[in-house]
Coordinates of C-alpha atoms and ligand atoms in Angstrom, one line a residue:
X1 CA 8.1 -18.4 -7.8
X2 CA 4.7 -19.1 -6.3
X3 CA 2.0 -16.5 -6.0
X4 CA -1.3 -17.4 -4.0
X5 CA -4.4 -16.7 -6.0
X6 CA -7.4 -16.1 -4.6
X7 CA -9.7 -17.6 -7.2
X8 CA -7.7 -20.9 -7.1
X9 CA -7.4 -20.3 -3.8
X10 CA -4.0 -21.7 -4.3
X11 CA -0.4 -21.0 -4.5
X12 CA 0.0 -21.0 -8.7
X13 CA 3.8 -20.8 -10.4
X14 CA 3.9 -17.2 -11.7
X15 CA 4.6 -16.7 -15.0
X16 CA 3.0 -13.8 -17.3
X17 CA 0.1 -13.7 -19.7
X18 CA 2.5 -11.2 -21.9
X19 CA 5.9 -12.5 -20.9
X20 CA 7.4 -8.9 -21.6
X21 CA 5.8 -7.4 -19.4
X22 CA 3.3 -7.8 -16.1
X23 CA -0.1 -5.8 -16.1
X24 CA -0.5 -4.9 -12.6
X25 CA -3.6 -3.3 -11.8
X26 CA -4.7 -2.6 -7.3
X27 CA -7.8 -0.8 -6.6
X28 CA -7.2 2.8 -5.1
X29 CA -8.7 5.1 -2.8
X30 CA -11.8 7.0 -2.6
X31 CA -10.6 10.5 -2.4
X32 CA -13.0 11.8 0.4
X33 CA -10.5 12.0 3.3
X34 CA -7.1 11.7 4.4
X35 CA -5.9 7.7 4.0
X36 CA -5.5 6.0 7.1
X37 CA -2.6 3.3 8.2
X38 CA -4.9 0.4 6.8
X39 CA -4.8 1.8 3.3
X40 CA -1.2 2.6 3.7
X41 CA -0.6 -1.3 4.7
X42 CA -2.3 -2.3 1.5
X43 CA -0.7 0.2 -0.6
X44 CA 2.7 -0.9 1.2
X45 CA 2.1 -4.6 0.6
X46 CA 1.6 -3.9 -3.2
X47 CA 4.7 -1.7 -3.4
X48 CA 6.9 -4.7 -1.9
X49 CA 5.4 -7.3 -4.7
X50 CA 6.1 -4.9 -7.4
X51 CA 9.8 -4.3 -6.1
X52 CA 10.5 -8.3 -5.8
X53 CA 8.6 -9.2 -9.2
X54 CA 11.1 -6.4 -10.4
X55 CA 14.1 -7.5 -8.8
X56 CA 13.2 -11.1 -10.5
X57 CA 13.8 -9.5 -13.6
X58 CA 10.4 -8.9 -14.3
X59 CA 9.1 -5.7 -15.9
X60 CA 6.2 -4.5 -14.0
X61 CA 3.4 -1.7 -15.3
X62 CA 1.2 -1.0 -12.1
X63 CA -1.8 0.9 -13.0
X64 CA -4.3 2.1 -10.2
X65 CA -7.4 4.0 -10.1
X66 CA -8.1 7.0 -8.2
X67 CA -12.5 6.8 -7.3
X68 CA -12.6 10.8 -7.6
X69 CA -16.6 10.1 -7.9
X70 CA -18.5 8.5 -5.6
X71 CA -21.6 8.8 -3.1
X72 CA -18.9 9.3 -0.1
X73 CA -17.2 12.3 -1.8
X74 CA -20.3 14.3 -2.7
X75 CA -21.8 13.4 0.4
X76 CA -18.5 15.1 2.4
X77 CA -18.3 18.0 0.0
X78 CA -22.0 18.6 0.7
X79 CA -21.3 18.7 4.4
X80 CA -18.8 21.1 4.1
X81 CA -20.4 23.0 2.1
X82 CA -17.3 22.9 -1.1
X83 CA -17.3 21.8 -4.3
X84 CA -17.0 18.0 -4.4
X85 CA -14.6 18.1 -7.6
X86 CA -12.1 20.4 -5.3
X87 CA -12.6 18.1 -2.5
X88 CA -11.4 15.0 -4.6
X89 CA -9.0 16.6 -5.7
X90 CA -7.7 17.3 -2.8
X91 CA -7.8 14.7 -1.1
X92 CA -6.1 12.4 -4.2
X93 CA -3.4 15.3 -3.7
X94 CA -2.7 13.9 -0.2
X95 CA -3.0 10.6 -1.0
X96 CA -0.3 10.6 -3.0
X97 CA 2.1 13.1 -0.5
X98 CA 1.3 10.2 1.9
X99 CA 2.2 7.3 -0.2
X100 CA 5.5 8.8 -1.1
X101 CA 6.5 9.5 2.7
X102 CA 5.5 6.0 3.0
X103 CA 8.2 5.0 0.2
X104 CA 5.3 3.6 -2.0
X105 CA 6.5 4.9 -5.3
X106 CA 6.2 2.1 -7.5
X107 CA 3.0 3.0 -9.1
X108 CA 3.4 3.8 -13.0
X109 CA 0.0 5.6 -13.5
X110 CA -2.8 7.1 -11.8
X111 CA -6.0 6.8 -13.5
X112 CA -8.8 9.8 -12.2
X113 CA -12.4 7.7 -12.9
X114 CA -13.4 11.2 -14.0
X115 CA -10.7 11.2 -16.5
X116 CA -12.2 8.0 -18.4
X117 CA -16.1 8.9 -18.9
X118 CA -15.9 8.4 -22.7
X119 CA -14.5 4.8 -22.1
X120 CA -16.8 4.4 -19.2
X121 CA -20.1 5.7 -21.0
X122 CA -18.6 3.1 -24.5
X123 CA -18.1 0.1 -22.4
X124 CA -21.8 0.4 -20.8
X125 CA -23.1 0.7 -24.6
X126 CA -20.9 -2.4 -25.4
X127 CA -22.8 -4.6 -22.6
X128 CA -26.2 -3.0 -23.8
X129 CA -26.0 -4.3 -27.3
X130 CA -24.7 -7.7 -25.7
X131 CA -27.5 -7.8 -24.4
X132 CA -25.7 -7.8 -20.4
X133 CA -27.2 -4.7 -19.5
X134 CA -30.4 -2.4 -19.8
X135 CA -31.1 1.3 -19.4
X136 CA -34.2 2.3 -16.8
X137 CA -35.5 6.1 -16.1
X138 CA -32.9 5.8 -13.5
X139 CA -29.8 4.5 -14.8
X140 CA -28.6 1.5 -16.5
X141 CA -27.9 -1.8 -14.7
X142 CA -25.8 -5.1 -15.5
X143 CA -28.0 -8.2 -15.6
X144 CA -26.5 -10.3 -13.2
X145 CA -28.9 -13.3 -14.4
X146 CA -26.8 -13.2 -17.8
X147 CA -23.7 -14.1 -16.3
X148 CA -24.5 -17.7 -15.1
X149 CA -21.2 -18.1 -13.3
X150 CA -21.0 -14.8 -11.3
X151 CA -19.8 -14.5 -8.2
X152 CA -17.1 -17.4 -8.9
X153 CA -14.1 -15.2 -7.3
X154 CA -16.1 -14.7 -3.9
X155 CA -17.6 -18.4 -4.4
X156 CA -20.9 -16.7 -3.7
X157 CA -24.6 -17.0 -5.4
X158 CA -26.0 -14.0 -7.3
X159 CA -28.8 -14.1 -4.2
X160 CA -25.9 -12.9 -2.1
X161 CA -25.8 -9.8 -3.6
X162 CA -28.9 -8.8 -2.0
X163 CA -27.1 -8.1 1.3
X164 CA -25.3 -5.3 -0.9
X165 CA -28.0 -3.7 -1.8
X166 CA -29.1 -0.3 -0.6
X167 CA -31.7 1.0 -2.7
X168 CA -34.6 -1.1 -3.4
X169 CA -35.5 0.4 -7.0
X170 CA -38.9 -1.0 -8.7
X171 CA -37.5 0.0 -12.6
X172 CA -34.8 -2.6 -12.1
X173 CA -34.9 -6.2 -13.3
X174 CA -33.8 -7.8 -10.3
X175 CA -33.2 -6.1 -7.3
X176 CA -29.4 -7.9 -7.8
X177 CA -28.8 -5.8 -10.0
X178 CA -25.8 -3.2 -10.0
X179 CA -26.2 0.2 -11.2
X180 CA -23.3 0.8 -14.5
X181 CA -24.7 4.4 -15.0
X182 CA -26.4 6.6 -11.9
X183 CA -29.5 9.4 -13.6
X184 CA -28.5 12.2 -11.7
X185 CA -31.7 14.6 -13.4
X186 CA -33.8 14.7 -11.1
X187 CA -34.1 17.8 -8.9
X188 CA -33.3 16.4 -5.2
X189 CA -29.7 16.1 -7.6
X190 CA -28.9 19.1 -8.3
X191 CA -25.8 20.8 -8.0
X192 CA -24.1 17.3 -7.8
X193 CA -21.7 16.3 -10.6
X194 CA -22.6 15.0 -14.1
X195 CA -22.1 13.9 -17.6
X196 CA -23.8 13.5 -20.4
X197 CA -24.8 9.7 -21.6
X198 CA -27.1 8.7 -24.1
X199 CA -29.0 7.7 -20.7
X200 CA -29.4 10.7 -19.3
X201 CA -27.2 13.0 -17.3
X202 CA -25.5 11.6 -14.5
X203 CA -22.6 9.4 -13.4
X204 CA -20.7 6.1 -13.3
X205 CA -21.1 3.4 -11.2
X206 CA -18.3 2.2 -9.0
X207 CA -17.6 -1.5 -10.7
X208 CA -17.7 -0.1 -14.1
X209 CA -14.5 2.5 -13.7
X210 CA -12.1 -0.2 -13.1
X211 CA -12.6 -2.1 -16.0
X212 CA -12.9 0.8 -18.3
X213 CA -9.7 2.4 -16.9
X214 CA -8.0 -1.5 -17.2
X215 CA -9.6 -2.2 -20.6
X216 CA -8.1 0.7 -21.7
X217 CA -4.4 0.3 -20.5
X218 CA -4.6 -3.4 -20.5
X219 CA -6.7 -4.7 -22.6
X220 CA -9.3 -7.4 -21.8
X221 CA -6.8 -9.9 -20.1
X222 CA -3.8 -8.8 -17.4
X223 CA -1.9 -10.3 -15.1
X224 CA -2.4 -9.4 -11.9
X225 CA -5.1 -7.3 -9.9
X226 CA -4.9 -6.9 -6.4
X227 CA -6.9 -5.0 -3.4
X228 CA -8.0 -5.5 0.2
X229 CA -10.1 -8.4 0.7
X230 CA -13.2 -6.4 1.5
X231 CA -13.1 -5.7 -2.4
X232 CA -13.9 -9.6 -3.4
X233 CA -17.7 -9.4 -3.0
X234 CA -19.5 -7.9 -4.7
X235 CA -16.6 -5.5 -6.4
X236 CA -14.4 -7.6 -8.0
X237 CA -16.7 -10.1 -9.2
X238 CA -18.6 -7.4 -10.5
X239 CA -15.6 -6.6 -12.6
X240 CA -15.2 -9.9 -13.9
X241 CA -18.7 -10.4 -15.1
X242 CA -18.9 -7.2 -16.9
X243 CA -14.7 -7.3 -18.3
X244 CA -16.0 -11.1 -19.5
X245 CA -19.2 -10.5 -20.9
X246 CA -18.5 -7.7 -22.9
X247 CA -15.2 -9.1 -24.4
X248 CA -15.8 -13.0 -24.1
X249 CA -13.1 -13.7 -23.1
X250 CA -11.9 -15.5 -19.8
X251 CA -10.0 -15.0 -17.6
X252 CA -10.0 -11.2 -16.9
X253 CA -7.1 -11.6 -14.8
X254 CA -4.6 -14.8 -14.3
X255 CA -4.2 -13.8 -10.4
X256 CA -6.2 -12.2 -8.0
X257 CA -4.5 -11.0 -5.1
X258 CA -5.6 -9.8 -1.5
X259 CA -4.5 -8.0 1.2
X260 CA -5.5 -9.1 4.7
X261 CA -6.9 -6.6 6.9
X262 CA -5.7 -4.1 9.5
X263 CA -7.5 -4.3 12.7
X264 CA -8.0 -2.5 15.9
X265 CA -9.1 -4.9 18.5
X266 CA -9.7 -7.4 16.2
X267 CA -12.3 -5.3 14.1
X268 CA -11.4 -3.9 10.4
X269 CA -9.8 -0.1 10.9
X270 CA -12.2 1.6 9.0
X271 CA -13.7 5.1 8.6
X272 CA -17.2 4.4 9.4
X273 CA -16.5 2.3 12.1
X274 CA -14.2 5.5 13.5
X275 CA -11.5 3.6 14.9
X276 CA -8.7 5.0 12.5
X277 CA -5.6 6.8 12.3
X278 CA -4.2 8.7 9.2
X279 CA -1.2 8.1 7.8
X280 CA -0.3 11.7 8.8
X281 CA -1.0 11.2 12.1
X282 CA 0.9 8.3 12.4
X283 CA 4.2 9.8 10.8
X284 CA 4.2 12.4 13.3
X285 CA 5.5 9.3 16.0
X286 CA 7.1 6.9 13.5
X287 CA 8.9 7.1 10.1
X288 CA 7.4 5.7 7.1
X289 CA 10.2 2.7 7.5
X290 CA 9.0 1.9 11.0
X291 CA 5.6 1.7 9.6
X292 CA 6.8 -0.4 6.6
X293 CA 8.7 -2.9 8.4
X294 CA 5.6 -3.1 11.2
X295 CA 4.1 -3.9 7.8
X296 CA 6.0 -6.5 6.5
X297 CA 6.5 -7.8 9.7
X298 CA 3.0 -9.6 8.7
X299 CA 2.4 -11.9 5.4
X300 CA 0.2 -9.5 3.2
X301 CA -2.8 -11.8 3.7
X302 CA -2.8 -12.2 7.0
X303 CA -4.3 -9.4 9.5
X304 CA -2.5 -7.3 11.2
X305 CA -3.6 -6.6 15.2
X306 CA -2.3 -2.8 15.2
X307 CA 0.0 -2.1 18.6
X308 CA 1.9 0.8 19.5
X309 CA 4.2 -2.2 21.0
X310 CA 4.5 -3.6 17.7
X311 CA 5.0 -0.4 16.0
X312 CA 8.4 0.2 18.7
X313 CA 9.2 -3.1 18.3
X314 CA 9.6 -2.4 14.2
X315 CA 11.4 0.8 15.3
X316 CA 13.9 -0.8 17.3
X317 CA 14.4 -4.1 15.3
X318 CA 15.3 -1.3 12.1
X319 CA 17.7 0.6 14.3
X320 CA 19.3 -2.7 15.0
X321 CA 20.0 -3.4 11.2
X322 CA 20.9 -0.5 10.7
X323 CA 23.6 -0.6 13.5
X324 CA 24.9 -3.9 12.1
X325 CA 25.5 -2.2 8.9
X326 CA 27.2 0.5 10.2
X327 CA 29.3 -1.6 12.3
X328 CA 29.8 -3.4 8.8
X329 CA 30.9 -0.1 7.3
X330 CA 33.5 0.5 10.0
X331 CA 35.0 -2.6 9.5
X332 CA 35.4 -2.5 5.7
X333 CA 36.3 1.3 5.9
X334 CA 37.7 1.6 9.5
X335 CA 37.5 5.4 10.8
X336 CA 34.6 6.1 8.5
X337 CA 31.8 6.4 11.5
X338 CA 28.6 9.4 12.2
X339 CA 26.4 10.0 9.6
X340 CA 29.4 9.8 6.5
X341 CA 27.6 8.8 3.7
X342 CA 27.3 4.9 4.0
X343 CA 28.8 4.2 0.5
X344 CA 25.2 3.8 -0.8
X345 CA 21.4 5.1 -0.2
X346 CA 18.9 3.4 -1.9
X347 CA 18.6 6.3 -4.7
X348 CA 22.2 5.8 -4.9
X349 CA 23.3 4.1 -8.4
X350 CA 26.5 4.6 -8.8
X351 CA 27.6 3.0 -5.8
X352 CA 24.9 0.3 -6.1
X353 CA 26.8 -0.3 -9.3
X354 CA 29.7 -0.4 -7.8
X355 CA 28.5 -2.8 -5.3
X356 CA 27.6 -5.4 -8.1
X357 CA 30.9 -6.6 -8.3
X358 CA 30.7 -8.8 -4.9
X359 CA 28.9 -11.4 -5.7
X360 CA 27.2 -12.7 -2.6
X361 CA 26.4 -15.8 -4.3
X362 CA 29.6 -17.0 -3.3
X363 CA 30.3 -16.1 0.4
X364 CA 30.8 -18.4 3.4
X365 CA 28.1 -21.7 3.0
X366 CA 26.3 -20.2 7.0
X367 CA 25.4 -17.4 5.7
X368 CA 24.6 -17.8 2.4
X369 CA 22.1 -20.3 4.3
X370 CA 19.8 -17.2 5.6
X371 CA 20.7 -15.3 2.7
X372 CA 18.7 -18.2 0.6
X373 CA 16.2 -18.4 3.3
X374 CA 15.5 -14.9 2.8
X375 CA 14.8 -15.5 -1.0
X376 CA 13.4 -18.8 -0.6
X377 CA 10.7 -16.6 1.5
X378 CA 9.9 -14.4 -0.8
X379 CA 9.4 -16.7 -3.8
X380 CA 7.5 -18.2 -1.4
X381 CA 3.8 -15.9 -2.3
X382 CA 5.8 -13.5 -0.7
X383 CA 6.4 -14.5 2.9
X384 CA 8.0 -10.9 4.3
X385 CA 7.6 -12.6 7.8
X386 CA 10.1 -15.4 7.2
X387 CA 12.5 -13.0 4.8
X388 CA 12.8 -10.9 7.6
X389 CA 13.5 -13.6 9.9
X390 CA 16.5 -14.4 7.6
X391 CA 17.6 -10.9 8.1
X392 CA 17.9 -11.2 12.2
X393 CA 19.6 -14.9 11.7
X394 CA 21.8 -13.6 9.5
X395 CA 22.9 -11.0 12.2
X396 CA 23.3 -13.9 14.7
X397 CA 25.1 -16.2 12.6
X398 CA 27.6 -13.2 11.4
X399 CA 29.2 -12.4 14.8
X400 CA 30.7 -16.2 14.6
X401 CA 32.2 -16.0 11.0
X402 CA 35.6 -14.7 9.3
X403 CA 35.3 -12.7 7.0
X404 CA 37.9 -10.9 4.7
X405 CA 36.5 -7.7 3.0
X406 CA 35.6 -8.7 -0.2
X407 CA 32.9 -10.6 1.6
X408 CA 31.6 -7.6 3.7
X409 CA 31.3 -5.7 0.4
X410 CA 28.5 -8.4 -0.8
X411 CA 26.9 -8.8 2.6
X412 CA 26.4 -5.1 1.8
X413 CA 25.2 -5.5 -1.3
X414 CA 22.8 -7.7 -0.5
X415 CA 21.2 -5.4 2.4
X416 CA 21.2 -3.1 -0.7
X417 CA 19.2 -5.4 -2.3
X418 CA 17.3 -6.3 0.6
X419 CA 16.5 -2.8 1.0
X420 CA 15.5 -2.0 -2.5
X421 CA 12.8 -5.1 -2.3
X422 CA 11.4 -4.1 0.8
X423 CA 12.0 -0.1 0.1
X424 CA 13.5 0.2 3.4
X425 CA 16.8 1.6 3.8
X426 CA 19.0 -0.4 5.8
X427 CA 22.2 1.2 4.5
X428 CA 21.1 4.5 5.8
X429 CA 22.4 5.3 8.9
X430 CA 20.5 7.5 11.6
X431 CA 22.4 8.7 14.3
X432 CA 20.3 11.3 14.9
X433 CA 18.5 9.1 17.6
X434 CA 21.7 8.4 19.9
X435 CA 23.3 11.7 21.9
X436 CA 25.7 14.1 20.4
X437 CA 27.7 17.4 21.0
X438 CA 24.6 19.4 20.4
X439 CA 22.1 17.2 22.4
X440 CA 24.4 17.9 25.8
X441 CA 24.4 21.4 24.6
X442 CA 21.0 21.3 24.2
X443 CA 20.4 20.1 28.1
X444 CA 22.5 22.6 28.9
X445 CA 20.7 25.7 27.6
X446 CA 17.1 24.6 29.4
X447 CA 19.5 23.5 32.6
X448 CA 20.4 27.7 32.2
X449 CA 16.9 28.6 31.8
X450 CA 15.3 26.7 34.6
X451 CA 17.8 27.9 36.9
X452 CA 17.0 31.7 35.8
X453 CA 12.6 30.7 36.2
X454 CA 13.7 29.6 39.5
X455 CA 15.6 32.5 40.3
X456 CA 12.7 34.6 39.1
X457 CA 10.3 32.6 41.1
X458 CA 8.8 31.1 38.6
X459 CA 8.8 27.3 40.3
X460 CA 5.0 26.0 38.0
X461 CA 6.9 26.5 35.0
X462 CA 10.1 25.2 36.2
X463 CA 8.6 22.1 37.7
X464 CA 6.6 21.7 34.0
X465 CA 9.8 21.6 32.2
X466 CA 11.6 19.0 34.5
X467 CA 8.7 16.8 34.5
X468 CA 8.7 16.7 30.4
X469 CA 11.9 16.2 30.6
X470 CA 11.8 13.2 32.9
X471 CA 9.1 11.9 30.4
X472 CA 11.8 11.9 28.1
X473 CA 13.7 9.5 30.5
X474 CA 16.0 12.9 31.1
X475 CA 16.7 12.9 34.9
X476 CA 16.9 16.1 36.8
X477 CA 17.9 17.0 40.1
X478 CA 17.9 20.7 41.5
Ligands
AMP1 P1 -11.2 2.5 0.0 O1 -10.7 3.9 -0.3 O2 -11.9 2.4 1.2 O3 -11.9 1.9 -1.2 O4 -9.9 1.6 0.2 C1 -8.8 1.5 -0.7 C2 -8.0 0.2 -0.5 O5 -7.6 0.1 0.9 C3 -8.9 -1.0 -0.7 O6 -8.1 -2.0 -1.4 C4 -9.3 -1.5 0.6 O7 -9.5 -2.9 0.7 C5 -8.0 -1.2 1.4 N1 -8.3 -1.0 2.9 C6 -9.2 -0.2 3.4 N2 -9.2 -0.4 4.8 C7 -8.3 -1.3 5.1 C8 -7.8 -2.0 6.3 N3 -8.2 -1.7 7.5 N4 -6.7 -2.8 6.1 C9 -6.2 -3.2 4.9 N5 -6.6 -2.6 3.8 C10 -7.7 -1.7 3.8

């Protein structure tokens, strides 16, 4: 399979560094806030690449870091007056509440910066005594003259780096420069967070965590690392010249992917720009498979435009596989119809086994066609767009074949599959959404009670409740 890298800047032929096993490491969240939908379509995105590399018969370890230190989180805590430690910590809490409602459950480990100091404060020694890296009254800073070829993931000149810089600080070589270990001793600091260093009391810089935390797990060389693309320049070749220059050894990674954006109006959703909507918010209108398949819907490295018109359109288009299985399910087990287990959820293993044993490698030559597109698509770097394409001409092309059941047992097992890759359950029916007994029951009781308001004379509230209900599309005549 091919996997797009963006140091190549080509697709490359995956295969692993340590053939057992693939090092996955994605950049995670600053725990300041709640995460909003554009994390969650980078998180998602990550999720689906570790389910497919898995379903290739690849064995995946996907590390991620959680930044529980950070200017941004003891700047909040200190506008809310609460400890900024709490404050990460609760906010990494929620993180992770979000990312499983999101079905993103594929991570292995979690890796708290704060947890890793020691390997932090050893890894800055290491690049001091290589001679990378010198210590100042306020901090210590990577010399990013020693590292001729930096900036070769971004394709950018060290002068670049300039744009990134904040604070002009006169103890510092070159005003390029990044900051491995932050002094924090100085009075207008106190009551912020520290550790002690052989530098002085005080903190970590950003770049320097994630290469501590994967130096640890990893080693020196991985596989993969991944992250928005916001995180190229100046973060992730910051990571590469520090990773290289204190083991000697290159490549740190043998792909580096990236996640397009998620835009509103055509600009980055983003905290400081305000234009965002938390996860949590967003779950309140739409499950976390409507947001998934809105996802997916989009290759990872493309942006995504976010619409509530999209977002139906993902809500409808996964009621309508979901229909086409059931309908699937009555034919191989006519009678068997409502909200009866479907033979198989996607946490399910028995029946998954069970399912196995049709082989839908061998069904009718039209429909194996989409069923190859569908894989051929996401060998491709990928390509959710076009897999999911294959699902809807698969639909089509089903209505005009015959089929005994033996066949509709692995056209099931392959929406298990299909399901398990994109950790969206098609197999699970939800009839929750079309009327029932108790919906028209339902009607019935507020039908009671409006006629009793009206009786009472009590037309305003009356009136309120037939208008909400005709906002439901629920027509009402007195
Ligand atoms: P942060 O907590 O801001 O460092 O972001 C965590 C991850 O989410 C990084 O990989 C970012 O690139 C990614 N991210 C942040 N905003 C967006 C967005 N609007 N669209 C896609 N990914 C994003």
């Amino acid at each position: 399979m091919k996997v797009y890298s963006t140091m190549t800047r080509e697709k490359e032929d995956l295969y692993s560094l340590f053939t057992d096993k693939i090092k996955l490491f994605v950049c995670g969240p600053t725990v300041y806030d709640d995460a909003h939908i554009g994390h969650g379509r980078t998180y998602i995105s990550f999720d689906m690449i570790k389910r497919y590399l898995e379903f290739k018969g690849y064995s995946v370890f996907y590390l991620q870091n959680i930044t529980d230190i950070d200017d941004k989180i003891i700047n909040r805590a200190k506008e809310n007056n609460v400890d900024s430690k709490l404050l990460a910590k609760k906010f990494e809490k929620r993180f992770i509440e979000d990312m499983a409602k999101l079905n993103v459950a594929s991570v292995n480990y979690f890796a708290r910066a704060t947890d890793h100091i020691d390997e932090i404060i050893d890894q800055i020694q290491r690049l001091i005594d290589k001679g990378f890296a010198y210590a100042t009254e306020t901090g210590v800073y990577f010399e990013v003259a020693k590292k001729s070829d930096f900036g070769k993931l971004a394709n950018r000149n060290i002068d670049e780096l300039e744009t990134h810089r904040i604070n002009v600080d006169s103890s510092k070589k070159s005003p390029n420069d990044f900051a491995l270990w932050k002094n924090r001793e100085a009075p207008e600091y106190s009551g912020e967070p520290v550790w002690p260093s052989p530098w002085g009391a005080g903190r970590p810089g950003w770049h320097i965590e994630d290469t501590a935390i994967t130096e640890k797990y990893f080693g020196p060389q991985y596989d993969i690392h991944g992250g928005g693309l916001d995180l190229i320049f100046p973060h992730h070749d910051a990571e590469i010249a520090q990773m290289e220059a204190v083991s000697g050894k290159e490549p740190l990674v043998q792909y580096w992917m990236h996640t397009g954006f998620l835009n509103v109006n055509g600009e980055k959703m983003s905290k400081s720009l305000g234009n965002f909507i938390t996860i949590r918010d967003l779950l309140k209108n739409y499950s976390g498979e409507t947001f998934r398949l809105f996802v997916l819907a989009t290759h990872y490295r493309s942006p995504i435009d976010f619409s509530e018109v999209s977002l139906h359109q993902a809500e409808k288009n996964l009621e309508n596989i979901r229909k086409f299985i059931a309908n699937l399910d009555e034919k191989i087990n006519p009678g068997l119809t409502g909200n009866l287990e479907y033979l198989i959820s996607l946490d399910d293993s028995e029946l998954r086994e069970e399912l196995l044993k049709f082989d839908y490698g061998n069904i009718d030559s039209t429909l194996k066609e989409h069923i190859d597109m569908f894989f051929n698509s996401m060998d491709d770097d990928f390509s959710t767009p076009k897999a999911i394409a294959a699902i809807f001409s698969f639909i089509k092309a089903f209505k005009d074949v015959d089929l005994d059941v033996k066949d509709l047992l692995a056209i099931k097992h392959w929406f298990a599959d299909v399901s398990q890759i994109l950790g969206i359950d098609f197999l699970k029916y939800d009839n929750s959404s079309s009327s029932s007994g108790n919906d028209v029951e339902l009607l019935n009781i507020i039908a009671d009670v409006r006629s009793k308001l009206r009786a009472e004379k009590q037309y305003d509230l009356s009136d309120e409740i037939r208008d909400k209900l005709v906002e439901l599309g629920i027509e009402v005549s007195d």
